[in-house]
Amino acid sequence: MSQGEKIDKSSINVDKGKNILIIVLVILVFLSGWRLLNDHREKSQKSEEIFLLSEENSHLNFRLDSMTEELTSRIKEIDSLGGDIVALVKVKEQLIKERKLDKSRSAKDIARLNAQIDSYLTLLEEKDADIVRLKAQNVQLFSENKELKTTKSEIEEEVVKLNIKTVDLENKVSIASRLKAENIVVAAVNSRGREREGEFRNRQLERLKISFNIGDNKVAEAGMRDVYVQVLSPNEQVIFDIAKGSGTFELDGKEHFYTSKQDFVFNNTRQQLTYFYEKGSDYEKGTYSVKIFSDGAEIGRSAFEIK
């Protein structure tokens, strides 16, 4: 073989090697591209599946909320009609429990819950029929008892009217039977026994004298009565001294202090009652109130002023 032929064969072998290398590279690039494309398709498919699952889950949550509201409405209406709501309450509680687990649902869970909700639609239809039946029963019962209820209502109304009249009459008698203090005179008695009425000074006041008549009252029953006198300072505080006969009495369910007290036998003869109270210290300047009570009510009041 000549030297030229050897060179030609060597060149051919080099060209073949290059071609094989190019072919291998092309195949590798193609395989790499195919793999990248396949990975992209898989990721896109997975993303689409996740999106679809999220959409289905959101739709399922909407169905769960709607069904829960429907059950709540039926439970309320059936309960008001006196029907059985135990089964509906259990279904509602189950739906509420499932609603709280929405983040962990799979496609299988979503399909199962959708099937359950579909079955509950039939339950709602059955309960709607029960509502119609219960309403009809209630209408019938109302019709049957209407006459009895009307009679009972009329009797109760008459009893109420009679009770009102009785209470009103008792109140009127109670008010009419209250004693009344008339001709109330408040005087200051000094150390020499001289009396001043209406306005006076501390030096003129050794003892406070309060006198009045019990007015005519033919309704009030004769008998023993307690009559309490309150002397109130200008700041509306009751003047009292336990050591000098003051104490407490009950009025409108509350305990109140009194300055002085007397009991007497009422006989409707316009009896006069006189109270003396020695304070033992000077009175503050100002206007004082005098209130008189008997049988749990105020029966008179007056006032005096210290200058």
PDB file of C-alpha atoms in Angstrom:
ATOM      1  CA  MET A   1       0.000   0.000   0.000  1.00  0.00           C
ATOM      2  CA  SER A   2       1.346   3.390  -0.912  1.00  0.00           C
ATOM      3  CA  GLN A   3       1.870   6.242   1.415  1.00  0.00           C
ATOM      4  CA  GLY A   4      -1.043   8.197  -0.140  1.00  0.00           C
ATOM      5  CA  GLU A   5      -3.502   5.371   0.368  1.00  0.00           C
ATOM      6  CA  LYS A   6      -2.563   5.153   4.049  1.00  0.00           C
ATOM      7  CA  ILE A   7      -3.246   8.874   4.523  1.00  0.00           C
ATOM      8  CA  ASP A   8      -6.654   8.587   2.837  1.00  0.00           C
ATOM      9  CA  LYS A   9      -7.722   5.705   5.079  1.00  0.00           C
ATOM     10  CA  SER A  10      -6.587   7.565   8.208  1.00  0.00           C
ATOM     11  CA  SER A  11      -8.632  10.598   7.181  1.00  0.00           C
ATOM     12  CA  ILE A  12     -11.694   8.431   6.622  1.00  0.00           C
ATOM     13  CA  ASN A  13     -11.369   6.890  10.104  1.00  0.00           C
ATOM     14  CA  VAL A  14     -11.069  10.326  11.695  1.00  0.00           C
ATOM     15  CA  ASP A  15     -14.165  11.529   9.871  1.00  0.00           C
ATOM     16  CA  LYS A  16     -16.130   8.464  10.987  1.00  0.00           C
ATOM     17  CA  GLY A  17     -15.096   9.064  14.626  1.00  0.00           C
ATOM     18  CA  LYS A  18     -16.190  12.665  14.397  1.00  0.00           C
ATOM     19  CA  ASN A  19     -19.530  11.680  12.961  1.00  0.00           C
ATOM     20  CA  ILE A  20     -20.105   9.081  15.670  1.00  0.00           C
ATOM     21  CA  LEU A  21     -19.204  11.648  18.348  1.00  0.00           C
ATOM     22  CA  ILE A  22     -21.619  14.166  16.826  1.00  0.00           C
ATOM     23  CA  ILE A  23     -24.337  11.553  16.663  1.00  0.00           C
ATOM     24  CA  VAL A  24     -23.763  10.613  20.327  1.00  0.00           C
ATOM     25  CA  LEU A  25     -23.848  14.272  21.362  1.00  0.00           C
ATOM     26  CA  VAL A  26     -27.045  14.828  19.397  1.00  0.00           C
ATOM     27  CA  ILE A  27     -28.609  11.803  21.073  1.00  0.00           C
ATOM     28  CA  LEU A  28     -27.524  13.036  24.523  1.00  0.00           C
ATOM     29  CA  VAL A  29     -28.902  16.515  23.848  1.00  0.00           C
ATOM     30  CA  PHE A  30     -32.138  14.997  22.615  1.00  0.00           C
ATOM     31  CA  LEU A  31     -32.438  12.735  25.666  1.00  0.00           C
ATOM     32  CA  SER A  32     -31.663  15.632  28.006  1.00  0.00           C
ATOM     33  CA  GLY A  33     -34.243  17.811  26.307  1.00  0.00           C
ATOM     34  CA  TRP A  34     -36.799  15.031  26.364  1.00  0.00           C
ATOM     35  CA  ARG A  35     -36.178  14.512  30.075  1.00  0.00           C
ATOM     36  CA  LEU A  36     -36.482  18.209  30.830  1.00  0.00           C
ATOM     37  CA  LEU A  37     -39.668  18.368  28.812  1.00  0.00           C
ATOM     38  CA  ASN A  38     -41.055  15.307  30.572  1.00  0.00           C
ATOM     39  CA  ASP A  39     -40.161  16.733  34.008  1.00  0.00           C
ATOM     40  CA  HIS A  40     -41.874  19.986  33.084  1.00  0.00           C
ATOM     41  CA  ARG A  41     -44.956  18.107  31.948  1.00  0.00           C
ATOM     42  CA  GLU A  42     -45.011  16.095  35.169  1.00  0.00           C
ATOM     43  CA  LYS A  43     -44.655  19.253  37.286  1.00  0.00           C
ATOM     44  CA  SER A  44     -47.348  20.998  35.296  1.00  0.00           C
ATOM     45  CA  GLN A  45     -49.631  18.007  35.641  1.00  0.00           C
ATOM     46  CA  LYS A  46     -48.979  17.807  39.388  1.00  0.00           C
ATOM     47  CA  SER A  47     -49.600  21.536  39.806  1.00  0.00           C
ATOM     48  CA  GLU A  48     -52.816  21.187  37.850  1.00  0.00           C
ATOM     49  CA  GLU A  49     -53.876  18.256  40.018  1.00  0.00           C
ATOM     50  CA  ILE A  50     -53.134  20.245  43.198  1.00  0.00           C
ATOM     51  CA  PHE A  51     -55.092  23.202  41.832  1.00  0.00           C
ATOM     52  CA  LEU A  52     -58.038  21.013  40.860  1.00  0.00           C
ATOM     53  CA  LEU A  53     -57.956  19.333  44.288  1.00  0.00           C
ATOM     54  CA  SER A  54     -57.975  22.743  45.973  1.00  0.00           C
ATOM     55  CA  GLU A  55     -60.905  23.839  43.836  1.00  0.00           C
ATOM     56  CA  GLU A  56     -62.803  20.659  44.631  1.00  0.00           C
ATOM     57  CA  ASN A  57     -62.032  21.107  48.324  1.00  0.00           C
ATOM     58  CA  SER A  58     -63.301  24.717  48.274  1.00  0.00           C
ATOM     59  CA  HIS A  59     -66.480  23.611  46.528  1.00  0.00           C
ATOM     60  CA  LEU A  60     -66.916  20.844  49.086  1.00  0.00           C
ATOM     61  CA  ASN A  61     -66.535  23.346  51.949  1.00  0.00           C
ATOM     62  CA  PHE A  62     -69.225  25.466  50.352  1.00  0.00           C
ATOM     63  CA  ARG A  63     -71.527  22.424  50.161  1.00  0.00           C
ATOM     64  CA  LEU A  64     -70.767  21.532  53.794  1.00  0.00           C
ATOM     65  CA  ASP A  65     -71.606  25.072  54.956  1.00  0.00           C
ATOM     66  CA  SER A  66     -74.793  25.158  52.888  1.00  0.00           C
ATOM     67  CA  MET A  67     -75.943  21.779  54.154  1.00  0.00           C
ATOM     68  CA  THR A  68     -75.197  22.814  57.760  1.00  0.00           C
ATOM     69  CA  GLU A  69     -77.365  25.929  57.315  1.00  0.00           C
ATOM     70  CA  GLU A  70     -80.167  23.838  55.809  1.00  0.00           C
ATOM     71  CA  LEU A  71     -79.996  21.401  58.736  1.00  0.00           C
ATOM     72  CA  THR A  72     -80.032  24.272  61.239  1.00  0.00           C
ATOM     73  CA  SER A  73     -83.173  25.661  59.607  1.00  0.00           C
ATOM     74  CA  ARG A  74     -84.933  22.279  59.671  1.00  0.00           C
ATOM     75  CA  ILE A  75     -83.883  21.580  63.270  1.00  0.00           C
ATOM     76  CA  LYS A  76     -85.284  24.914  64.429  1.00  0.00           C
ATOM     77  CA  GLU A  77     -88.598  24.493  62.621  1.00  0.00           C
ATOM     78  CA  ILE A  78     -89.142  20.840  63.566  1.00  0.00           C
ATOM     79  CA  ASP A  79     -88.262  21.557  67.201  1.00  0.00           C
ATOM     80  CA  SER A  80     -90.790  24.418  67.287  1.00  0.00           C
ATOM     81  CA  LEU A  81     -93.423  21.986  65.977  1.00  0.00           C
ATOM     82  CA  GLY A  82     -92.592  19.372  68.622  1.00  0.00           C
ATOM     83  CA  GLY A  83     -90.933  16.887  66.240  1.00  0.00           C
ATOM     84  CA  ASP A  84     -87.898  14.625  66.705  1.00  0.00           C
ATOM     85  CA  ILE A  85     -84.596  16.367  65.877  1.00  0.00           C
ATOM     86  CA  VAL A  86     -82.097  13.829  67.264  1.00  0.00           C
ATOM     87  CA  ALA A  87     -81.040  12.437  63.845  1.00  0.00           C
ATOM     88  CA  LEU A  88     -80.678  15.879  62.303  1.00  0.00           C
ATOM     89  CA  VAL A  89     -78.566  17.112  65.216  1.00  0.00           C
ATOM     90  CA  LYS A  90     -76.184  14.161  64.839  1.00  0.00           C
ATOM     91  CA  VAL A  91     -75.783  14.770  61.090  1.00  0.00           C
ATOM     92  CA  LYS A  92     -75.146  18.483  61.702  1.00  0.00           C
ATOM     93  CA  GLU A  93     -72.497  17.732  64.326  1.00  0.00           C
ATOM     94  CA  GLN A  94     -70.767  15.320  61.900  1.00  0.00           C
ATOM     95  CA  LEU A  95     -70.732  17.940  59.138  1.00  0.00           C
ATOM     96  CA  ILE A  96     -69.277  20.555  61.481  1.00  0.00           C
ATOM     97  CA  LYS A  97     -66.560  18.087  62.479  1.00  0.00           C
ATOM     98  CA  GLU A  98     -65.744  17.325  58.827  1.00  0.00           C
ATOM     99  CA  ARG A  99     -65.649  21.053  58.008  1.00  0.00           C
ATOM    100  CA  LYS A 100     -62.848  21.575  60.535  1.00  0.00           C
ATOM    101  CA  LEU A 101     -60.693  18.898  58.787  1.00  0.00           C
ATOM    102  CA  ASP A 102     -60.666  20.514  55.322  1.00  0.00           C
ATOM    103  CA  LYS A 103     -56.832  20.894  55.132  1.00  0.00           C
ATOM    104  CA  SER A 104     -56.172  17.138  55.294  1.00  0.00           C
ATOM    105  CA  ARG A 105     -58.616  15.892  52.640  1.00  0.00           C
ATOM    106  CA  SER A 106     -57.562  13.694  49.776  1.00  0.00           C
ATOM    107  CA  ALA A 107     -59.411  13.224  46.504  1.00  0.00           C
ATOM    108  CA  LYS A 108     -60.920  10.076  47.963  1.00  0.00           C
ATOM    109  CA  ASP A 109     -62.114  11.970  51.061  1.00  0.00           C
ATOM    110  CA  ILE A 110     -63.670  14.680  48.905  1.00  0.00           C
ATOM    111  CA  ALA A 111     -65.531  12.101  46.817  1.00  0.00           C
ATOM    112  CA  ARG A 112     -66.768  10.351  49.966  1.00  0.00           C
ATOM    113  CA  LEU A 113     -68.046  13.580  51.544  1.00  0.00           C
ATOM    114  CA  ASN A 114     -69.758  14.702  48.350  1.00  0.00           C
ATOM    115  CA  ALA A 115     -71.562  11.353  48.266  1.00  0.00           C
ATOM    116  CA  GLN A 116     -72.641  11.833  51.902  1.00  0.00           C
ATOM    117  CA  ILE A 117     -73.970  15.310  51.185  1.00  0.00           C
ATOM    118  CA  ASP A 118     -75.927  13.936  48.235  1.00  0.00           C
ATOM    119  CA  SER A 119     -77.505  11.364  50.552  1.00  0.00           C
ATOM    120  CA  TYR A 120     -78.401  14.116  53.050  1.00  0.00           C
ATOM    121  CA  LEU A 121     -80.405  15.871  50.344  1.00  0.00           C
ATOM    122  CA  THR A 122     -82.791  12.925  50.491  1.00  0.00           C
ATOM    123  CA  LEU A 123     -82.888  13.279  54.284  1.00  0.00           C
ATOM    124  CA  LEU A 124     -83.862  16.950  53.933  1.00  0.00           C
ATOM    125  CA  GLU A 125     -86.701  16.023  51.601  1.00  0.00           C
ATOM    126  CA  GLU A 126     -87.970  13.500  54.169  1.00  0.00           C
ATOM    127  CA  LYS A 127     -87.794  16.117  56.930  1.00  0.00           C
ATOM    128  CA  ASP A 128     -89.645  18.643  54.756  1.00  0.00           C
ATOM    129  CA  ALA A 129     -92.430  16.087  54.488  1.00  0.00           C
ATOM    130  CA  ASP A 130     -92.346  15.688  58.271  1.00  0.00           C
ATOM    131  CA  ILE A 131     -92.661  19.467  58.671  1.00  0.00           C
ATOM    132  CA  VAL A 132     -95.768  19.516  56.460  1.00  0.00           C
ATOM    133  CA  ARG A 133     -97.252  16.644  58.489  1.00  0.00           C
ATOM    134  CA  LEU A 134     -96.434  18.290  61.845  1.00  0.00           C
ATOM    135  CA  LYS A 135     -97.941  21.591  60.733  1.00  0.00           C
ATOM    136  CA  ALA A 136    -101.122  19.798  59.718  1.00  0.00           C
ATOM    137  CA  GLN A 137    -101.276  18.050  63.098  1.00  0.00           C
ATOM    138  CA  ASN A 138    -100.782  21.332  64.940  1.00  0.00           C
ATOM    139  CA  VAL A 139    -103.524  23.001  62.924  1.00  0.00           C
ATOM    140  CA  GLN A 140    -105.853  20.146  63.767  1.00  0.00           C
ATOM    141  CA  LEU A 141    -104.992  20.273  67.461  1.00  0.00           C
ATOM    142  CA  PHE A 142    -105.436  24.022  67.482  1.00  0.00           C
ATOM    143  CA  SER A 143    -108.835  23.669  65.845  1.00  0.00           C
ATOM    144  CA  GLU A 144    -109.944  20.998  68.316  1.00  0.00           C
ATOM    145  CA  ASN A 145    -108.781  22.970  71.369  1.00  0.00           C
ATOM    146  CA  LYS A 146    -109.770  26.419  70.164  1.00  0.00           C
ATOM    147  CA  GLU A 147    -113.134  26.430  71.914  1.00  0.00           C
ATOM    148  CA  LEU A 148    -111.670  25.083  75.156  1.00  0.00           C
ATOM    149  CA  LYS A 149    -108.808  27.582  75.023  1.00  0.00           C
ATOM    150  CA  THR A 150    -111.239  30.412  74.353  1.00  0.00           C
ATOM    151  CA  THR A 151    -113.358  29.421  77.357  1.00  0.00           C
ATOM    152  CA  LYS A 152    -110.277  29.056  79.537  1.00  0.00           C
ATOM    153  CA  SER A 153    -108.962  32.404  78.341  1.00  0.00           C
ATOM    154  CA  GLU A 154    -112.259  34.101  79.149  1.00  0.00           C
ATOM    155  CA  ILE A 155    -112.300  32.577  82.617  1.00  0.00           C
ATOM    156  CA  GLU A 156    -108.695  33.597  83.241  1.00  0.00           C
ATOM    157  CA  GLU A 157    -109.452  37.104  82.003  1.00  0.00           C
ATOM    158  CA  GLU A 158    -112.403  37.388  84.367  1.00  0.00           C
ATOM    159  CA  VAL A 159    -110.252  36.074  87.243  1.00  0.00           C
ATOM    160  CA  VAL A 160    -107.550  38.628  86.417  1.00  0.00           C
ATOM    161  CA  LYS A 161    -110.128  41.414  86.301  1.00  0.00           C
ATOM    162  CA  LEU A 162    -111.576  40.275  89.621  1.00  0.00           C
ATOM    163  CA  ASN A 163    -108.116  40.088  91.171  1.00  0.00           C
ATOM    164  CA  ILE A 164    -107.306  43.560  89.874  1.00  0.00           C
ATOM    165  CA  LYS A 165    -110.517  44.904  91.339  1.00  0.00           C
ATOM    166  CA  THR A 166    -109.815  43.164  94.629  1.00  0.00           C
ATOM    167  CA  VAL A 167    -106.245  44.472  94.805  1.00  0.00           C
ATOM    168  CA  ASP A 168    -107.411  47.939  93.777  1.00  0.00           C
ATOM    169  CA  LEU A 169    -110.093  47.885  96.455  1.00  0.00           C
ATOM    170  CA  GLU A 170    -107.611  46.646  99.053  1.00  0.00           C
ATOM    171  CA  ASN A 171    -105.178  49.401  98.087  1.00  0.00           C
ATOM    172  CA  LYS A 172    -107.899  52.001  98.339  1.00  0.00           C
ATOM    173  CA  VAL A 173    -108.965  50.694 101.738  1.00  0.00           C
ATOM    174  CA  SER A 174    -105.330  50.572 102.858  1.00  0.00           C
ATOM    175  CA  ILE A 175    -104.725  54.144 101.743  1.00  0.00           C
ATOM    176  CA  ALA A 176    -107.999  55.341 103.223  1.00  0.00           C
ATOM    177  CA  SER A 177    -107.236  53.655 106.550  1.00  0.00           C
ATOM    178  CA  ARG A 178    -103.901  55.426 106.975  1.00  0.00           C
ATOM    179  CA  LEU A 179    -103.746  57.869 109.806  1.00  0.00           C
ATOM    180  CA  LYS A 180    -103.036  61.519 109.107  1.00  0.00           C
ATOM    181  CA  ALA A 181    -101.087  63.940 111.272  1.00  0.00           C
ATOM    182  CA  GLU A 182    -102.768  67.359 111.365  1.00  0.00           C
ATOM    183  CA  ASN A 183    -101.970  70.715 112.942  1.00  0.00           C
ATOM    184  CA  ILE A 184     -98.264  69.886 113.246  1.00  0.00           C
ATOM    185  CA  VAL A 185     -96.462  72.409 115.478  1.00  0.00           C
ATOM    186  CA  VAL A 186     -92.669  72.448 115.966  1.00  0.00           C
ATOM    187  CA  ALA A 187     -91.465  74.590 118.870  1.00  0.00           C
ATOM    188  CA  ALA A 188     -88.265  75.311 120.765  1.00  0.00           C
ATOM    189  CA  VAL A 189     -88.544  75.074 124.550  1.00  0.00           C
ATOM    190  CA  ASN A 190     -85.924  76.976 126.555  1.00  0.00           C
ATOM    191  CA  SER A 191     -84.734  76.274 130.097  1.00  0.00           C
ATOM    192  CA  ARG A 192     -87.588  78.333 131.579  1.00  0.00           C
ATOM    193  CA  GLY A 193     -90.242  76.477 129.604  1.00  0.00           C
ATOM    194  CA  ARG A 194     -90.899  79.269 127.137  1.00  0.00           C
ATOM    195  CA  GLU A 195     -91.818  78.098 123.634  1.00  0.00           C
ATOM    196  CA  ARG A 196     -90.998  79.602 120.236  1.00  0.00           C
ATOM    197  CA  GLU A 197     -92.391  78.282 116.947  1.00  0.00           C
ATOM    198  CA  GLY A 198     -91.094  78.211 113.369  1.00  0.00           C
ATOM    199  CA  GLU A 199     -87.727  79.976 113.648  1.00  0.00           C
ATOM    200  CA  PHE A 200     -85.390  80.070 116.640  1.00  0.00           C
ATOM    201  CA  ARG A 201     -81.778  80.132 117.771  1.00  0.00           C
ATOM    202  CA  ASN A 202     -79.766  77.512 119.632  1.00  0.00           C
ATOM    203  CA  ARG A 203     -79.831  79.530 122.873  1.00  0.00           C
ATOM    204  CA  GLN A 204     -83.640  79.354 122.759  1.00  0.00           C
ATOM    205  CA  LEU A 205     -83.605  75.599 122.184  1.00  0.00           C
ATOM    206  CA  GLU A 206     -83.082  73.300 125.147  1.00  0.00           C
ATOM    207  CA  ARG A 207     -85.695  70.799 124.021  1.00  0.00           C
ATOM    208  CA  LEU A 208     -87.445  70.344 120.703  1.00  0.00           C
ATOM    209  CA  LYS A 209     -91.220  69.943 120.973  1.00  0.00           C
ATOM    210  CA  ILE A 210     -93.330  68.401 118.209  1.00  0.00           C
ATOM    211  CA  SER A 211     -97.094  68.123 118.629  1.00  0.00           C
ATOM    212  CA  PHE A 212     -99.960  67.218 116.292  1.00  0.00           C
ATOM    213  CA  ASN A 213    -103.449  65.753 116.152  1.00  0.00           C
ATOM    214  CA  ILE A 214    -104.447  62.441 114.567  1.00  0.00           C
ATOM    215  CA  GLY A 215    -107.063  63.342 111.954  1.00  0.00           C
ATOM    216  CA  ASP A 216    -110.555  61.884 111.785  1.00  0.00           C
ATOM    217  CA  ASN A 217    -110.624  58.509 109.996  1.00  0.00           C
ATOM    218  CA  LYS A 218    -113.721  56.334 110.132  1.00  0.00           C
ATOM    219  CA  VAL A 219    -112.132  53.632 107.941  1.00  0.00           C
ATOM    220  CA  ALA A 220    -109.106  52.975 110.149  1.00  0.00           C
ATOM    221  CA  GLU A 221    -109.529  50.212 112.708  1.00  0.00           C
ATOM    222  CA  ALA A 222    -109.300  51.113 116.368  1.00  0.00           C
ATOM    223  CA  GLY A 223    -106.302  49.714 118.217  1.00  0.00           C
ATOM    224  CA  MET A 224    -102.674  50.177 119.160  1.00  0.00           C
ATOM    225  CA  ARG A 225    -100.485  52.233 116.823  1.00  0.00           C
ATOM    226  CA  ASP A 226     -96.774  53.082 116.728  1.00  0.00           C
ATOM    227  CA  VAL A 227     -95.983  56.599 115.533  1.00  0.00           C
ATOM    228  CA  TYR A 228     -92.405  57.514 114.625  1.00  0.00           C
ATOM    229  CA  VAL A 229     -90.954  61.003 114.239  1.00  0.00           C
ATOM    230  CA  GLN A 230     -87.848  61.801 112.203  1.00  0.00           C
ATOM    231  CA  VAL A 231     -85.996  65.086 112.591  1.00  0.00           C
ATOM    232  CA  LEU A 232     -83.697  65.584 109.606  1.00  0.00           C
ATOM    233  CA  SER A 233     -80.778  68.026 109.526  1.00  0.00           C
ATOM    234  CA  PRO A 234     -80.206  70.398 106.572  1.00  0.00           C
ATOM    235  CA  ASN A 235     -78.095  67.671 104.894  1.00  0.00           C
ATOM    236  CA  GLU A 236     -81.021  65.201 105.178  1.00  0.00           C
ATOM    237  CA  GLN A 237     -79.417  63.103 107.956  1.00  0.00           C
ATOM    238  CA  VAL A 238     -81.728  61.785 110.708  1.00  0.00           C
ATOM    239  CA  ILE A 239     -80.938  63.155 114.150  1.00  0.00           C
ATOM    240  CA  PHE A 240     -81.010  60.300 116.651  1.00  0.00           C
ATOM    241  CA  ASP A 241     -79.553  59.131 119.945  1.00  0.00           C
ATOM    242  CA  ILE A 242     -80.185  55.564 121.103  1.00  0.00           C
ATOM    243  CA  ALA A 243     -79.631  56.614 124.706  1.00  0.00           C
ATOM    244  CA  LYS A 244     -82.509  59.097 124.408  1.00  0.00           C
ATOM    245  CA  GLY A 245     -85.052  56.733 122.909  1.00  0.00           C
ATOM    246  CA  SER A 246     -84.140  56.816 119.251  1.00  0.00           C
ATOM    247  CA  GLY A 247     -84.040  53.608 117.219  1.00  0.00           C
ATOM    248  CA  THR A 248     -84.976  52.053 113.893  1.00  0.00           C
ATOM    249  CA  PHE A 249     -88.182  51.050 112.099  1.00  0.00           C
ATOM    250  CA  GLU A 250     -88.968  49.324 108.813  1.00  0.00           C
ATOM    251  CA  LEU A 251     -90.299  51.234 105.826  1.00  0.00           C
ATOM    252  CA  ASP A 252     -90.697  49.803 102.306  1.00  0.00           C
ATOM    253  CA  GLY A 253     -88.579  46.803 103.257  1.00  0.00           C
ATOM    254  CA  LYS A 254     -85.680  48.931 104.515  1.00  0.00           C
ATOM    255  CA  GLU A 255     -84.520  49.911 107.975  1.00  0.00           C
ATOM    256  CA  HIS A 256     -84.660  53.626 108.865  1.00  0.00           C
ATOM    257  CA  PHE A 257     -83.670  55.603 111.961  1.00  0.00           C
ATOM    258  CA  TYR A 258     -86.227  57.569 113.942  1.00  0.00           C
ATOM    259  CA  THR A 259     -85.636  60.393 116.374  1.00  0.00           C
ATOM    260  CA  SER A 260     -88.525  59.651 118.729  1.00  0.00           C
ATOM    261  CA  LYS A 261     -91.405  57.190 119.011  1.00  0.00           C
ATOM    262  CA  GLN A 262     -94.746  56.838 120.796  1.00  0.00           C
ATOM    263  CA  ASP A 263     -97.433  54.184 120.832  1.00  0.00           C
ATOM    264  CA  PHE A 264    -101.054  54.994 121.528  1.00  0.00           C
ATOM    265  CA  VAL A 265    -104.519  53.471 121.237  1.00  0.00           C
ATOM    266  CA  PHE A 266    -106.274  54.945 118.213  1.00  0.00           C
ATOM    267  CA  ASN A 267    -109.993  55.555 118.827  1.00  0.00           C
ATOM    268  CA  ASN A 268    -110.731  58.236 116.208  1.00  0.00           C
ATOM    269  CA  THR A 269    -111.157  61.076 118.667  1.00  0.00           C
ATOM    270  CA  ARG A 270    -108.582  63.414 117.059  1.00  0.00           C
ATOM    271  CA  GLN A 271    -106.064  62.536 119.747  1.00  0.00           C
ATOM    272  CA  GLN A 272    -103.071  64.825 120.255  1.00  0.00           C
ATOM    273  CA  LEU A 273     -99.541  63.446 120.453  1.00  0.00           C
ATOM    274  CA  THR A 274     -96.590  65.440 121.784  1.00  0.00           C
ATOM    275  CA  TYR A 275     -92.887  64.551 121.439  1.00  0.00           C
ATOM    276  CA  PHE A 276     -89.914  66.096 123.230  1.00  0.00           C
ATOM    277  CA  TYR A 277     -86.325  65.596 122.126  1.00  0.00           C
ATOM    278  CA  GLU A 278     -83.245  66.999 123.872  1.00  0.00           C
ATOM    279  CA  LYS A 279     -80.290  66.885 121.508  1.00  0.00           C
ATOM    280  CA  GLY A 280     -77.616  67.800 124.055  1.00  0.00           C
ATOM    281  CA  SER A 281     -75.606  69.899 121.577  1.00  0.00           C
ATOM    282  CA  ASP A 282     -76.141  72.868 119.279  1.00  0.00           C
ATOM    283  CA  TYR A 283     -78.020  72.464 116.028  1.00  0.00           C
ATOM    284  CA  GLU A 284     -76.349  73.574 112.819  1.00  0.00           C
ATOM    285  CA  LYS A 285     -77.899  76.588 111.166  1.00  0.00           C
ATOM    286  CA  GLY A 286     -80.339  75.843 108.380  1.00  0.00           C
ATOM    287  CA  THR A 287     -83.746  74.361 107.594  1.00  0.00           C
ATOM    288  CA  TYR A 288     -84.738  71.092 109.313  1.00  0.00           C
ATOM    289  CA  SER A 289     -87.436  68.684 108.230  1.00  0.00           C
ATOM    290  CA  VAL A 290     -89.848  66.787 110.460  1.00  0.00           C
ATOM    291  CA  LYS A 291     -91.460  63.602 109.118  1.00  0.00           C
ATOM    292  CA  ILE A 292     -94.093  61.494 110.875  1.00  0.00           C
ATOM    293  CA  PHE A 293     -94.717  57.796 110.102  1.00  0.00           C
ATOM    294  CA  SER A 294     -97.243  55.129 111.114  1.00  0.00           C
ATOM    295  CA  ASP A 295     -98.357  51.777 109.700  1.00  0.00           C
ATOM    296  CA  GLY A 296     -95.492  51.785 107.176  1.00  0.00           C
ATOM    297  CA  ALA A 297     -96.348  55.134 105.590  1.00  0.00           C
ATOM    298  CA  GLU A 298     -95.591  58.817 105.993  1.00  0.00           C
ATOM    299  CA  ILE A 299     -98.607  60.525 107.571  1.00  0.00           C
ATOM    300  CA  GLY A 300     -97.349  64.093 107.841  1.00  0.00           C
ATOM    301  CA  ARG A 301     -94.405  66.475 107.638  1.00  0.00           C
ATOM    302  CA  SER A 302     -93.332  69.943 108.698  1.00  0.00           C
ATOM    303  CA  ALA A 303     -90.172  72.059 108.995  1.00  0.00           C
ATOM    304  CA  PHE A 304     -88.360  74.567 111.211  1.00  0.00           C
ATOM    305  CA  GLU A 305     -85.315  76.793 110.876  1.00  0.00           C
ATOM    306  CA  ILE A 306     -82.317  77.373 113.135  1.00  0.00           C
ATOM    307  CA  LYS A 307     -80.751  80.834 112.779  1.00  0.00           C
TER     308      LYS A 307
END
